[in-house]
Short mmCIF file of C-alpha atoms in Angstrom, two decimals:
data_model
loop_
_atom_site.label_atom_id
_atom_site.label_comp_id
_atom_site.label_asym_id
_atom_site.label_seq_id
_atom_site.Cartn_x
_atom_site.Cartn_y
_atom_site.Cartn_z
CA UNK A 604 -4.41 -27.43 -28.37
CA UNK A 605 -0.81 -27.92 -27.29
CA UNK A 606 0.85 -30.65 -26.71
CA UNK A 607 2.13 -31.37 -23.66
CA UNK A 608 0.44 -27.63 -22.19
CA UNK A 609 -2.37 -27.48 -19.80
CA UNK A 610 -5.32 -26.10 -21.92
CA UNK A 611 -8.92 -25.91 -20.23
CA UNK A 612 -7.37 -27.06 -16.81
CA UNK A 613 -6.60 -30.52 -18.65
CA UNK A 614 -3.55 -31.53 -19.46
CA UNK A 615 -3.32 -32.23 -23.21
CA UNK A 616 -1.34 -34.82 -24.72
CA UNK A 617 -0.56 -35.03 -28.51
CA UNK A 618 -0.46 -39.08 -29.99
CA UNK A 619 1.10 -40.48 -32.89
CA UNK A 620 -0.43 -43.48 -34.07
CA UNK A 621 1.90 -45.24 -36.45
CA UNK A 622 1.07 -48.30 -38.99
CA UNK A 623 1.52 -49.82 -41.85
CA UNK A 624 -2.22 -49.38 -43.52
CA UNK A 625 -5.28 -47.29 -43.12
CA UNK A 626 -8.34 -46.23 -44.60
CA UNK A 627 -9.53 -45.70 -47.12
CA UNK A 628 -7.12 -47.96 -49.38
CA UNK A 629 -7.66 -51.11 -46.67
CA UNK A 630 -9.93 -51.71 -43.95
CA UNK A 631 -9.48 -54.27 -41.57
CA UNK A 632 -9.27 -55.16 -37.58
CA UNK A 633 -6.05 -52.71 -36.84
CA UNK A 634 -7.76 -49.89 -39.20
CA UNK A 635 -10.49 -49.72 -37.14
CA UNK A 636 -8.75 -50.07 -34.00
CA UNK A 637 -6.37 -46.84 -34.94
CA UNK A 638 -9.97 -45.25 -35.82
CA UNK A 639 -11.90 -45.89 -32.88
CA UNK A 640 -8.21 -44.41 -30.82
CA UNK A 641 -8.51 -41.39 -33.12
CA UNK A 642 -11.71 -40.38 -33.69
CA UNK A 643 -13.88 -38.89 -31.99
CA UNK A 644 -11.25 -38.17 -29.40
CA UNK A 645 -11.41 -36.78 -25.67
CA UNK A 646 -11.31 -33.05 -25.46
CA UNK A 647 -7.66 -33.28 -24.26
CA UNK A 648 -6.26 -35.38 -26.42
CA UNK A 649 -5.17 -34.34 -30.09
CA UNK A 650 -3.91 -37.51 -32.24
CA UNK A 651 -2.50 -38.07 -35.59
CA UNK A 652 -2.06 -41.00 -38.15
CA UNK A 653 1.38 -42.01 -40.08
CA UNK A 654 0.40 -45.15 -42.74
CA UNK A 655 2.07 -46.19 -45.59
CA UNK A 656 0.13 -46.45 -48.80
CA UNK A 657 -0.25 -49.91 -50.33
CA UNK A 658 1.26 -48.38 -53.81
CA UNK A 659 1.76 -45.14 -54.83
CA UNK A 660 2.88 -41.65 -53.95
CA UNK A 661 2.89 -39.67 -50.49
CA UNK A 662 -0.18 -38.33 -49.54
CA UNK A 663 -1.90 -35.71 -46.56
CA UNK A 664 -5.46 -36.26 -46.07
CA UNK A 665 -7.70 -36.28 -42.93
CA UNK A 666 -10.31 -38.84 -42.45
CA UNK A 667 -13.14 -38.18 -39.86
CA UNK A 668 -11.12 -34.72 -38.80
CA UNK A 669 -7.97 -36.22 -38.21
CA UNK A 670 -5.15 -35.75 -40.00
CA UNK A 671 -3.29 -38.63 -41.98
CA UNK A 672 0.08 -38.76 -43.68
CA UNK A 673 0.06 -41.95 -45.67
CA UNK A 674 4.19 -42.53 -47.16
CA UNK A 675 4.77 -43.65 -50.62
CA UNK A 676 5.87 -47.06 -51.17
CA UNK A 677 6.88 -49.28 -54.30
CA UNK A 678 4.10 -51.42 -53.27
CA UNK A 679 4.39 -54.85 -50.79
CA UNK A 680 6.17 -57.64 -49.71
CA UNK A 681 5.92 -60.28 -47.47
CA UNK A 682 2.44 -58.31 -46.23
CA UNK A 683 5.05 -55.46 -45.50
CA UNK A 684 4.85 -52.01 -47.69
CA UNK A 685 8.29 -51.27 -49.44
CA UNK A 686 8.65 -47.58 -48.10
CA UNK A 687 12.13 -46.89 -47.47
CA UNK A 688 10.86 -42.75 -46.54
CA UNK A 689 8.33 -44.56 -44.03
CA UNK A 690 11.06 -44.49 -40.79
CA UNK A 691 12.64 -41.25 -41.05
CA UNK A 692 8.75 -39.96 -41.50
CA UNK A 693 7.80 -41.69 -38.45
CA UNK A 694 11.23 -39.74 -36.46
CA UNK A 695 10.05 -36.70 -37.80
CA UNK A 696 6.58 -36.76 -37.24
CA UNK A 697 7.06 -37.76 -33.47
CA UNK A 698 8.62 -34.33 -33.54
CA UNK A 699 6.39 -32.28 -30.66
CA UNK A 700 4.00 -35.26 -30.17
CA UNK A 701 4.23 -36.83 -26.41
CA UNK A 702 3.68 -40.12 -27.42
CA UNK A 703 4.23 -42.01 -30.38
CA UNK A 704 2.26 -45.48 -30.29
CA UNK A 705 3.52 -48.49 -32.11
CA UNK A 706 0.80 -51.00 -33.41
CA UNK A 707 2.42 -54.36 -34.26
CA UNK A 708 3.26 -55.83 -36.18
CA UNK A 709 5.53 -53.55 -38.36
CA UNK A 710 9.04 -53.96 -38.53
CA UNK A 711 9.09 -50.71 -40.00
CA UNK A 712 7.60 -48.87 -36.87
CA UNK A 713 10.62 -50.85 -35.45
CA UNK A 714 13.45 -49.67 -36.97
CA UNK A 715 11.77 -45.76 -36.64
CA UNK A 716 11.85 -46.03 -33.27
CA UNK A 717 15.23 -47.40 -32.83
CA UNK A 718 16.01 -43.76 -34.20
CA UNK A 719 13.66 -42.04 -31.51
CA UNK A 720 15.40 -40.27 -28.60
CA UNK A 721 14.76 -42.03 -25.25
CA UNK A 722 12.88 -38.89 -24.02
CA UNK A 723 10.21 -39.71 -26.09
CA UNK A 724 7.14 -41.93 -24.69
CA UNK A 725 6.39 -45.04 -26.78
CA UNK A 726 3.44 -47.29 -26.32
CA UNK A 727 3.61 -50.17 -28.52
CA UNK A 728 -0.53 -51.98 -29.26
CA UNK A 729 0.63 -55.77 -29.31
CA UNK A 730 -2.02 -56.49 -31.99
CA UNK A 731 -0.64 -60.38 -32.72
CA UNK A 732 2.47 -62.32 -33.68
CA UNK A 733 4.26 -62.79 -36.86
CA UNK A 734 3.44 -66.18 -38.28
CA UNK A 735 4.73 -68.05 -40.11
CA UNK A 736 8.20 -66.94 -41.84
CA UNK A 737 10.99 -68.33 -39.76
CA UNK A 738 14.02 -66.61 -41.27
CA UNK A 739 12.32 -63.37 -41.52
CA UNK A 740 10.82 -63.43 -37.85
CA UNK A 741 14.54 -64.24 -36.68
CA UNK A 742 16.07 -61.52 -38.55
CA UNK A 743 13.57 -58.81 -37.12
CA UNK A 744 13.89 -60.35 -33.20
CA UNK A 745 16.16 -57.68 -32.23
CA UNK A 746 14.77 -54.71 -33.46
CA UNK A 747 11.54 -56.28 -32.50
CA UNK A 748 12.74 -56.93 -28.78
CA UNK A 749 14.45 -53.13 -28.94
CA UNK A 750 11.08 -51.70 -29.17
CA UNK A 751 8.95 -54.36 -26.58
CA UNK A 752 12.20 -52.66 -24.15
CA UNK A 753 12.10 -49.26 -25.44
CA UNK A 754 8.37 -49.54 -24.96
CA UNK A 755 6.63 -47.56 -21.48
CA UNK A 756 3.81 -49.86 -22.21
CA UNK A 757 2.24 -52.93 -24.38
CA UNK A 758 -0.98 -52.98 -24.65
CA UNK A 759 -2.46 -56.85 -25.50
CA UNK A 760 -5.84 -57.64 -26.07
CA UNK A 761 -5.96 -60.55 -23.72
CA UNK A 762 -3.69 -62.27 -21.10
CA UNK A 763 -3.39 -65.10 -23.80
CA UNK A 764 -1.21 -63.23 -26.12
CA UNK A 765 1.42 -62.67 -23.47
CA UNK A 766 1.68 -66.74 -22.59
CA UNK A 767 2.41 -67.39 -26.03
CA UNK A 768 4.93 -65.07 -26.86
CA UNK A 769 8.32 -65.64 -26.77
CA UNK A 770 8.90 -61.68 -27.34
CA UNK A 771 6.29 -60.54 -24.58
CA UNK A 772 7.00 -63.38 -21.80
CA UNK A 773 10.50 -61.51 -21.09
CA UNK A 774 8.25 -57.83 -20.71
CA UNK A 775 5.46 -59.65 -18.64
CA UNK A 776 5.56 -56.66 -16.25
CA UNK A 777 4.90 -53.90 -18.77
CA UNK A 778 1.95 -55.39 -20.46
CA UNK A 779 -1.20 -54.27 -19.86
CA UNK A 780 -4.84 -56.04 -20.75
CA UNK A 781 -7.02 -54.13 -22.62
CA UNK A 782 -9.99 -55.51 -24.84
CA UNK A 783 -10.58 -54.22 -28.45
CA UNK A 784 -14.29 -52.69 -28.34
CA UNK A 785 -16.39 -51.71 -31.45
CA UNK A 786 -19.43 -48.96 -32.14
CA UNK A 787 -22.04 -51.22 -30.82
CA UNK A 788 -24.74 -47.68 -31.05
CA UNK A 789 -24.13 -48.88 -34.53
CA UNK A 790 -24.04 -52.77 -34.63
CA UNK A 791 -27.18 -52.91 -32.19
CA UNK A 792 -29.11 -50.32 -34.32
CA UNK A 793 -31.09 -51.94 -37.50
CA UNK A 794 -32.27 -48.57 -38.80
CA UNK A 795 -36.14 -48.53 -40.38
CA UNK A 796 -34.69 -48.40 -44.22
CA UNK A 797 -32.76 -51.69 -43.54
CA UNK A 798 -35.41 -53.97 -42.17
CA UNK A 799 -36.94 -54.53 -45.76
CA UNK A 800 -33.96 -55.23 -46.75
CA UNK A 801 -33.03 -57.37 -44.55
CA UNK A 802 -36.21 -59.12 -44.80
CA UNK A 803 -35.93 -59.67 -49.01
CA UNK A 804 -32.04 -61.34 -47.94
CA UNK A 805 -33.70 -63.68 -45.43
CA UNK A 806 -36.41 -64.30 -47.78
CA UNK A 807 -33.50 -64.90 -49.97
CA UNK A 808 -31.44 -67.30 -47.94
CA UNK A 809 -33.28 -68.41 -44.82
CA UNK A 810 -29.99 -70.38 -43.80
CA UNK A 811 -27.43 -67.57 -44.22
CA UNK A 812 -24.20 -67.93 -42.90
CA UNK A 813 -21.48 -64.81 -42.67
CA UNK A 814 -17.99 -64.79 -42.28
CA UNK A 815 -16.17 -61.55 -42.41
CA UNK A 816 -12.31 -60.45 -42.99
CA UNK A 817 -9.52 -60.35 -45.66
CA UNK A 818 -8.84 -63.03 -47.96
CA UNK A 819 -5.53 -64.69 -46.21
CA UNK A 820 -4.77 -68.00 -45.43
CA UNK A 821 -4.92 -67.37 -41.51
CA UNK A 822 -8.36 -66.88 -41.84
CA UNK A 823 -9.45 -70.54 -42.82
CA UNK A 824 -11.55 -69.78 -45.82
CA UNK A 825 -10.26 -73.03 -46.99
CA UNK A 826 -11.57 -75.10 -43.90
CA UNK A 827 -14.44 -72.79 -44.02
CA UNK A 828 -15.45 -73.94 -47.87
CA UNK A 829 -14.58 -77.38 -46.94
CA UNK A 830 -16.87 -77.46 -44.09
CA UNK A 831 -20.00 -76.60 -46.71
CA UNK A 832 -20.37 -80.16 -48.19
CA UNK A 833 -23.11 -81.56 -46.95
CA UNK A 834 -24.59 -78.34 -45.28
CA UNK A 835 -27.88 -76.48 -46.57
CA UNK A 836 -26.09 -73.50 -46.46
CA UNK A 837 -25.40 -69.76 -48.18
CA UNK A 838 -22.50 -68.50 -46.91
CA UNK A 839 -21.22 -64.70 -47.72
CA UNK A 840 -17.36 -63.37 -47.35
CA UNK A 841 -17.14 -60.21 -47.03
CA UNK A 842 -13.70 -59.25 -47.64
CA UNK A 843 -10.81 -58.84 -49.84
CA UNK A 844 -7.27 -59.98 -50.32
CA UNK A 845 -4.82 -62.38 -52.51
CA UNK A 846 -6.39 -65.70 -52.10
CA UNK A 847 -9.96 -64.75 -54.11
CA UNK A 848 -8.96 -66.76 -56.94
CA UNK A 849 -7.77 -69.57 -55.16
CA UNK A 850 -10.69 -69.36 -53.04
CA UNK A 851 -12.99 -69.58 -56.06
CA UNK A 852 -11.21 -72.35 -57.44
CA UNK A 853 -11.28 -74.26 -54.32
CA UNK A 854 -14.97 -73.81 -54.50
CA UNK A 855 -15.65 -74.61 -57.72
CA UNK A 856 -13.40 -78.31 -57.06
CA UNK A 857 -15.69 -78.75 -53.66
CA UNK A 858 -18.95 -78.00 -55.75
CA UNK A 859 -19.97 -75.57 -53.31
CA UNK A 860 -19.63 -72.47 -55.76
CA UNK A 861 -23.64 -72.09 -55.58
CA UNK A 862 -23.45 -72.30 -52.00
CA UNK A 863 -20.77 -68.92 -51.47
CA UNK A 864 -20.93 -65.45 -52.75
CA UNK A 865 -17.17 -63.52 -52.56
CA UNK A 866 -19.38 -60.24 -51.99
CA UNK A 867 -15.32 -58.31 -51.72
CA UNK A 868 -15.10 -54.90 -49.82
CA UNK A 869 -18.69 -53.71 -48.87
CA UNK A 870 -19.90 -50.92 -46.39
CA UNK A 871 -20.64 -50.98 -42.62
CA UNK A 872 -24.31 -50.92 -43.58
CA UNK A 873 -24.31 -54.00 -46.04
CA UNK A 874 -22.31 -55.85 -43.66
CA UNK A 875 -24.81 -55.17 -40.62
CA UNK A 876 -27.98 -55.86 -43.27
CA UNK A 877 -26.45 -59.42 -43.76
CA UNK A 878 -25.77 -59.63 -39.95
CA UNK A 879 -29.42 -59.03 -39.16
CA UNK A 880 -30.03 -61.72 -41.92
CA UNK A 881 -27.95 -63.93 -40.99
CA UNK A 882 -28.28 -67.23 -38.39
CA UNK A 883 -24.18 -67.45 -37.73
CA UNK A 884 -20.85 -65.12 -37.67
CA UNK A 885 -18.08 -67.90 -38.58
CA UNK A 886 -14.77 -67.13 -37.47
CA UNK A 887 -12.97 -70.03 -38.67
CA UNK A 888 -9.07 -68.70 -38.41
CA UNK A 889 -6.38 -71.15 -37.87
CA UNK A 890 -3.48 -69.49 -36.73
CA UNK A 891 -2.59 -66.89 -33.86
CA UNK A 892 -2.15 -64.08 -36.04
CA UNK A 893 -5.95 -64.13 -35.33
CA UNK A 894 -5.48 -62.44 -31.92
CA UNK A 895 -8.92 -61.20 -31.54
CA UNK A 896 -11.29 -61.31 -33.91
CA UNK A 897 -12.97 -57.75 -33.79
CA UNK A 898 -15.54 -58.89 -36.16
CA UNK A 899 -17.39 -61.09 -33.05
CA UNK A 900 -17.85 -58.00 -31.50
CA UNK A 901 -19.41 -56.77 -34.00
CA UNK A 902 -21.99 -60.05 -34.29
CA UNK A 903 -22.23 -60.05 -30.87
CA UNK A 904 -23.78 -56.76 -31.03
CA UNK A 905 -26.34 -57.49 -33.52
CA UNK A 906 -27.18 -60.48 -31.39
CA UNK A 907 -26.21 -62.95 -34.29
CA UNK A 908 -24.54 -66.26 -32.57
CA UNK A 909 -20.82 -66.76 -33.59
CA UNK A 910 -18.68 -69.92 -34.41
CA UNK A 911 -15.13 -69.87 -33.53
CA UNK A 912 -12.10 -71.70 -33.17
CA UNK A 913 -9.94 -72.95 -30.48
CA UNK A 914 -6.98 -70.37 -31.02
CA UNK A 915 -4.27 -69.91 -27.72
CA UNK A 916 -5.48 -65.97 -28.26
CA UNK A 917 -8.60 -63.55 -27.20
CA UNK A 918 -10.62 -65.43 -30.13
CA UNK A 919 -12.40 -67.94 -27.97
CA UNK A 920 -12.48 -65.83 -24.81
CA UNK A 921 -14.87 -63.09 -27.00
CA UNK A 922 -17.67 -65.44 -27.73
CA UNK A 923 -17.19 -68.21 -25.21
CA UNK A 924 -18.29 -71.92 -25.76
CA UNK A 925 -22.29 -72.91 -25.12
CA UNK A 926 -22.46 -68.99 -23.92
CA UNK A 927 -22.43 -66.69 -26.74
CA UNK A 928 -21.44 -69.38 -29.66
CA UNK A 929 -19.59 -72.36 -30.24
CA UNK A 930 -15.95 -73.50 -30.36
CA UNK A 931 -14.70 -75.84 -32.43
CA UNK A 932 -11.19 -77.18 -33.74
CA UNK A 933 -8.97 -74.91 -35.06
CA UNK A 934 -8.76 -76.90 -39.07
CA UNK A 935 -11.50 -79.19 -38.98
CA UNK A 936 -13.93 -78.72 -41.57
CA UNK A 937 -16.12 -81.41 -40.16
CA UNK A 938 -16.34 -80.07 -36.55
CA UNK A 939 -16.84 -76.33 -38.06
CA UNK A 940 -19.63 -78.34 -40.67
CA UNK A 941 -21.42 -79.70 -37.41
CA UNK A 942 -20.93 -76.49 -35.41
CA UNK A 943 -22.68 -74.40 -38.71
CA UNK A 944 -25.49 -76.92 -38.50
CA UNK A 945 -26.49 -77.11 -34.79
CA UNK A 946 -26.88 -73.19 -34.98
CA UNK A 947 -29.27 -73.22 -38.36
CA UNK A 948 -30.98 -75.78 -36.72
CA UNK A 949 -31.58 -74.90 -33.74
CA UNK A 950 -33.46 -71.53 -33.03
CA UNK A 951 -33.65 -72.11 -29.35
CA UNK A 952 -29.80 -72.21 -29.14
CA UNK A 953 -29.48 -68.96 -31.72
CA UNK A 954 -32.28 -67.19 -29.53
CA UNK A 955 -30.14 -67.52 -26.31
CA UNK A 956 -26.20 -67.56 -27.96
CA UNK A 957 -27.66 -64.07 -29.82
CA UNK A 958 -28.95 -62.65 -26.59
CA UNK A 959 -26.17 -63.57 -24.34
CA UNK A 960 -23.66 -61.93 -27.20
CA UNK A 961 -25.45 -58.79 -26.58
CA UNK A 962 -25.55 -58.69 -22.94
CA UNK A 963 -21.01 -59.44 -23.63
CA UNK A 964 -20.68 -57.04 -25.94
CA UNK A 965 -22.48 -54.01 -23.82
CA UNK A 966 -20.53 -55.70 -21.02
CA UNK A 967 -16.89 -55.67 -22.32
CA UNK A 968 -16.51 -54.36 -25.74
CA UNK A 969 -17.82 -51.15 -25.74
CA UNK A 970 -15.95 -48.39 -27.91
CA UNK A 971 -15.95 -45.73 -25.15
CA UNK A 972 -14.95 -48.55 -22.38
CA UNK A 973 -11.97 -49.48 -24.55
CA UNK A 974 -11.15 -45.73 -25.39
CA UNK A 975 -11.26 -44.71 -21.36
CA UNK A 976 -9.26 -47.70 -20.79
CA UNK A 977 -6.39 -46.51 -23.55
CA UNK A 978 -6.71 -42.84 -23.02
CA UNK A 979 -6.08 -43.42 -19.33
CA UNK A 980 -3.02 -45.35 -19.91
CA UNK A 981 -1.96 -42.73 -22.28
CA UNK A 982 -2.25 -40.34 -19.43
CA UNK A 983 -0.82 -42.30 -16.70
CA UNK A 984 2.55 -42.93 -19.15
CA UNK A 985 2.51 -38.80 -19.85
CA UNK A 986 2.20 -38.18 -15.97
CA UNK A 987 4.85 -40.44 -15.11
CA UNK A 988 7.21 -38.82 -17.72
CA UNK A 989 6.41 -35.31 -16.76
CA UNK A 990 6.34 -35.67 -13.23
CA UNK A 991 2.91 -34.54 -12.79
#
């Protein structure tokens, strides 16, 4: 394949897709975003990765058939990985490629492709705003804004993020809506070998509770823990990150430490087991740096009812109020403590939230639908380019 030739009577386009993190070192909702663009991938369309590591030297690996270049770094700061190779890699790599795509946030991505010629097609994935850190957000505005101009398109995940953006109100015009979607042939499917399994956790803990995602302050662990008192409850984090110990500690204070299990980084599998277990998915983030919450998806397709919060992003728009969950107060442990309890309560109200997620998720947040959508895009940018 070729980029940028016409091979098969298709016209093939080659994509860089350009971050800060990958897999295997992290997982998380952009990860699995970049690997649901990447792989498996249209027949005419040949992608990529460029990463940084999270410490350590350069290394070339492919995951799932696609080839990844992950730059060395001196390890993080500020969530950011030190890698001072990372935007001269990113210039070189976009080197023969028809599109390099920028997912944001990464000021690194930013000053790369402040370097790029303007011949070169750049598509930047809004993913969600910097929070948080005044100073730092003011000193990156302009190289941030550079790009959002430089950009031939900015993909958001809902009309949401654009309203409450200072950088995207300006590039209104160029933004384009398209919903995250997930593997639902894999969140729907509860494969023979699991059901005992998931029959010895429910056994376990008939009121299971799961919240998934790293361990960072935006995710509201803390109202999350706060909300147990009172509550007949096991909850299970999946997840890792730098607030464990805190996390534990908090715990411990609350006296809910026999009521949570940090169960860190799992697999796909062990997370779906405790999904099928499960009576809730609790989202409870508390800033917009949640823009999405790919995790709901995920719930929703193992028709397991999901508490969220009241975020100005896609959050509550994926599992809507009284339709396929509950909304509640963004930092309010007692209104996430009441939401948690009307679900265990109440099968009635799981039975239709958990079959109305399904129906949503088939609906809107299909992998291939949000691949078609993207590729498309892709395609239209390349045409309009080319002049085909």
């Amino acid at each position: 394949m070729i980029g940028g030739q016409v091979v098969g009577g298709k016209q093939s386009l080659r994509i860089l897709h350009a971050y800060k993190v990958y897999r295997p070192e992290v997982d998380g909702g952009i990860p699995e975003v970049i690997h649901t663009l990447t792989t498996p991938v249209s027949s005419d369309i040949e992608s990529k990765v460029l990463v940084c590591r999270p410490r350590g030297l350069h290394r070339e690996y492919q995951l799932d058939g696609v080839p990844v270049s992950a730059c060395s770094s001196f390890g993080t700061l500020l969530s950011m990985p030190i890698s001072p190779s990372y935007p001269a890699s990113v210039i070189s790599q976009s080197t023969g490629v028809d599109i390099v795509v920028h997912h944001a946030p990464f000021p690194l991505n930013d000053i790369a492709i402040a370097g790029l010629g303007k011949r070169k097609a750049v598509v930047v994935h809004w993913h969600a705003e910097i929070v948080g850190r005044h100073l730092l957000k003011m000193m990156l505005a302009p190289a941030i804004r550079n790009s959002l101009r430089r950009a031939d398109a900015i993909v958001v995940s809902h009309s949401a993020m654009i309203d409450d953006s200072d950088f995207l109100v300006p590039f209104r015009d160029k933004c384009v809506c398209i919903p995250y979607g997930v593997d639902l042939n894999f969140w729907t499917m509860q494969p023979p070998d699991e059901q005992r399994l998931v029959a010895e956790l429910r056994s376990r803990h008939p009121r299971l509770v799961v919240a998934v995602g790293r361990l960072v302050p935006y995710k509201g662990y803390a109202v999350l823990l706060r909300a147990l008192k009172g509550l007949n409850v096991h909850l299970v984090i999946f997840g890792e990150g730098p607030q464990l110990s805190e996390l534990q500690r908090l715990a411990d204070e609350l006296g809910v430490s026999g009521s949570v299990t940090f169960a860190g980084r799992r697999s796909r599998e062990v997370i779906r087991q405790h999904l099928y277990a499960a009576k809730a998915m609790v989202l409870a983030s508390i800033s917009k740096a949640e823009a999405f919450g790919l995790v709901q998806a995920e719930a929703m397709g193992a028709r397991l009812p999901v508490i969220n919060t009241n975020l100005d992003t896609a959050v509550p728009w994926v599992a809507r109020d009284g339709i396929e969950g509950l909304t509640v107060q963004s930092g309010d442990p007692s209104g996430l403590r009441e939401a948690v309890r009307r679900v265990l309560d109440d099968a009635d109200l799981r039975e239709r939230l958990g079959e109305a997620g399904r129906r949503r998720a088939e609906a809107e947040f299909s992998r291939s639908v949000f691949r078609k959508r993207s590729f498309d895009l892709y395609r239209t940018i390349h045409a309009a380019r080319t002049g085909r």
